[in-house]
Amino acid sequence: MNGVYTILLLVGGNIFMTLAWYGHLKLQQMNVSNNWPLIAVIAFSWAIAFFEYMMQVPANRIGYVENGGPFSLMQLKVIQEVISLVVFTVIAGVMFQGEQLHWNHFVAFLCLIAAVYFVFLK
């Protein structure tokens, strides 16, 4: 079950991470944050990123093999990166509807699948 909890926490954390990193761009598009000074945009993103850390740190502790989890450090990192890009793709598709997937993005996703395969290869 530690593996499932790890994956769920990583997905949740990556949702917050993507919103923290790119949500302010959507607010700018919507004319909400156009007049915000850069420090306010940073503070806004940090407030969202707090919730990312509330999920990412426990995910790594629960999932790490030396803490009773099923994943090595390298496996945790590759899983995190794949989840990050999948979450980003979904959120970008919803929030920024002008962004479209092209053939090279699909090839890149195939490379990610290969990365996951190779990192779990004994």
PDB file of C-alpha atoms in Angstrom, residues 11 14-15 18-19 22 26 81-101 105-106 109:
ATOM      1  CA  VAL A  11      -0.030  13.226  -8.094  1.00  0.00           C
ATOM      2  CA  ASN A  14       2.299  17.781  -8.643  1.00  0.00           C
ATOM      3  CA  ILE A  15      -1.107  19.347  -9.123  1.00  0.00           C
ATOM      4  CA  THR A  18       1.932  22.960 -11.534  1.00  0.00           C
ATOM      5  CA  LEU A  19      -0.584  25.488 -10.218  1.00  0.00           C
ATOM      6  CA  TYR A  22       1.980  28.270 -13.956  1.00  0.00           C
ATOM      7  CA  LYS A  26      -3.428  32.051 -16.128  1.00  0.00           C
ATOM      8  CA  GLU A  81       9.121  13.364 -13.227  1.00  0.00           C
ATOM      9  CA  VAL A  82       6.672  11.265 -15.233  1.00  0.00           C
ATOM     10  CA  ILE A  83       3.787  12.261 -12.965  1.00  0.00           C
ATOM     11  CA  SER A  84       4.897  15.890 -13.171  1.00  0.00           C
ATOM     12  CA  LEU A  85       4.805  15.911 -16.965  1.00  0.00           C
ATOM     13  CA  VAL A  86       1.485  14.071 -17.170  1.00  0.00           C
ATOM     14  CA  VAL A  87      -0.118  16.437 -14.640  1.00  0.00           C
ATOM     15  CA  PHE A  88       1.379  19.435 -16.452  1.00  0.00           C
ATOM     16  CA  THR A  89       0.015  18.203 -19.793  1.00  0.00           C
ATOM     17  CA  VAL A  90      -3.487  17.787 -18.388  1.00  0.00           C
ATOM     18  CA  ILE A  91      -3.510  21.131 -16.555  1.00  0.00           C
ATOM     19  CA  ALA A  92      -1.992  22.985 -19.520  1.00  0.00           C
ATOM     20  CA  GLY A  93      -4.637  21.469 -21.773  1.00  0.00           C
ATOM     21  CA  VAL A  94      -7.401  22.638 -19.438  1.00  0.00           C
ATOM     22  CA  MET A  95      -6.040  26.039 -18.370  1.00  0.00           C
ATOM     23  CA  PHE A  96      -4.252  27.057 -21.554  1.00  0.00           C
ATOM     24  CA  GLN A  97      -6.448  25.709 -24.306  1.00  0.00           C
ATOM     25  CA  GLY A  98      -4.237  27.170 -27.042  1.00  0.00           C
ATOM     26  CA  GLU A  99      -1.492  24.683 -26.105  1.00  0.00           C
ATOM     27  CA  GLN A 100      -1.720  21.582 -28.248  1.00  0.00           C
ATOM     28  CA  LEU A 101       0.079  18.258 -28.314  1.00  0.00           C
ATOM     29  CA  HIS A 105       5.318  15.344 -27.510  1.00  0.00           C
ATOM     30  CA  PHE A 106       4.034  11.806 -27.984  1.00  0.00           C
ATOM     31  CA  PHE A 109       6.100  10.511 -23.631  1.00  0.00           C
TER      32      PHE A 109
END
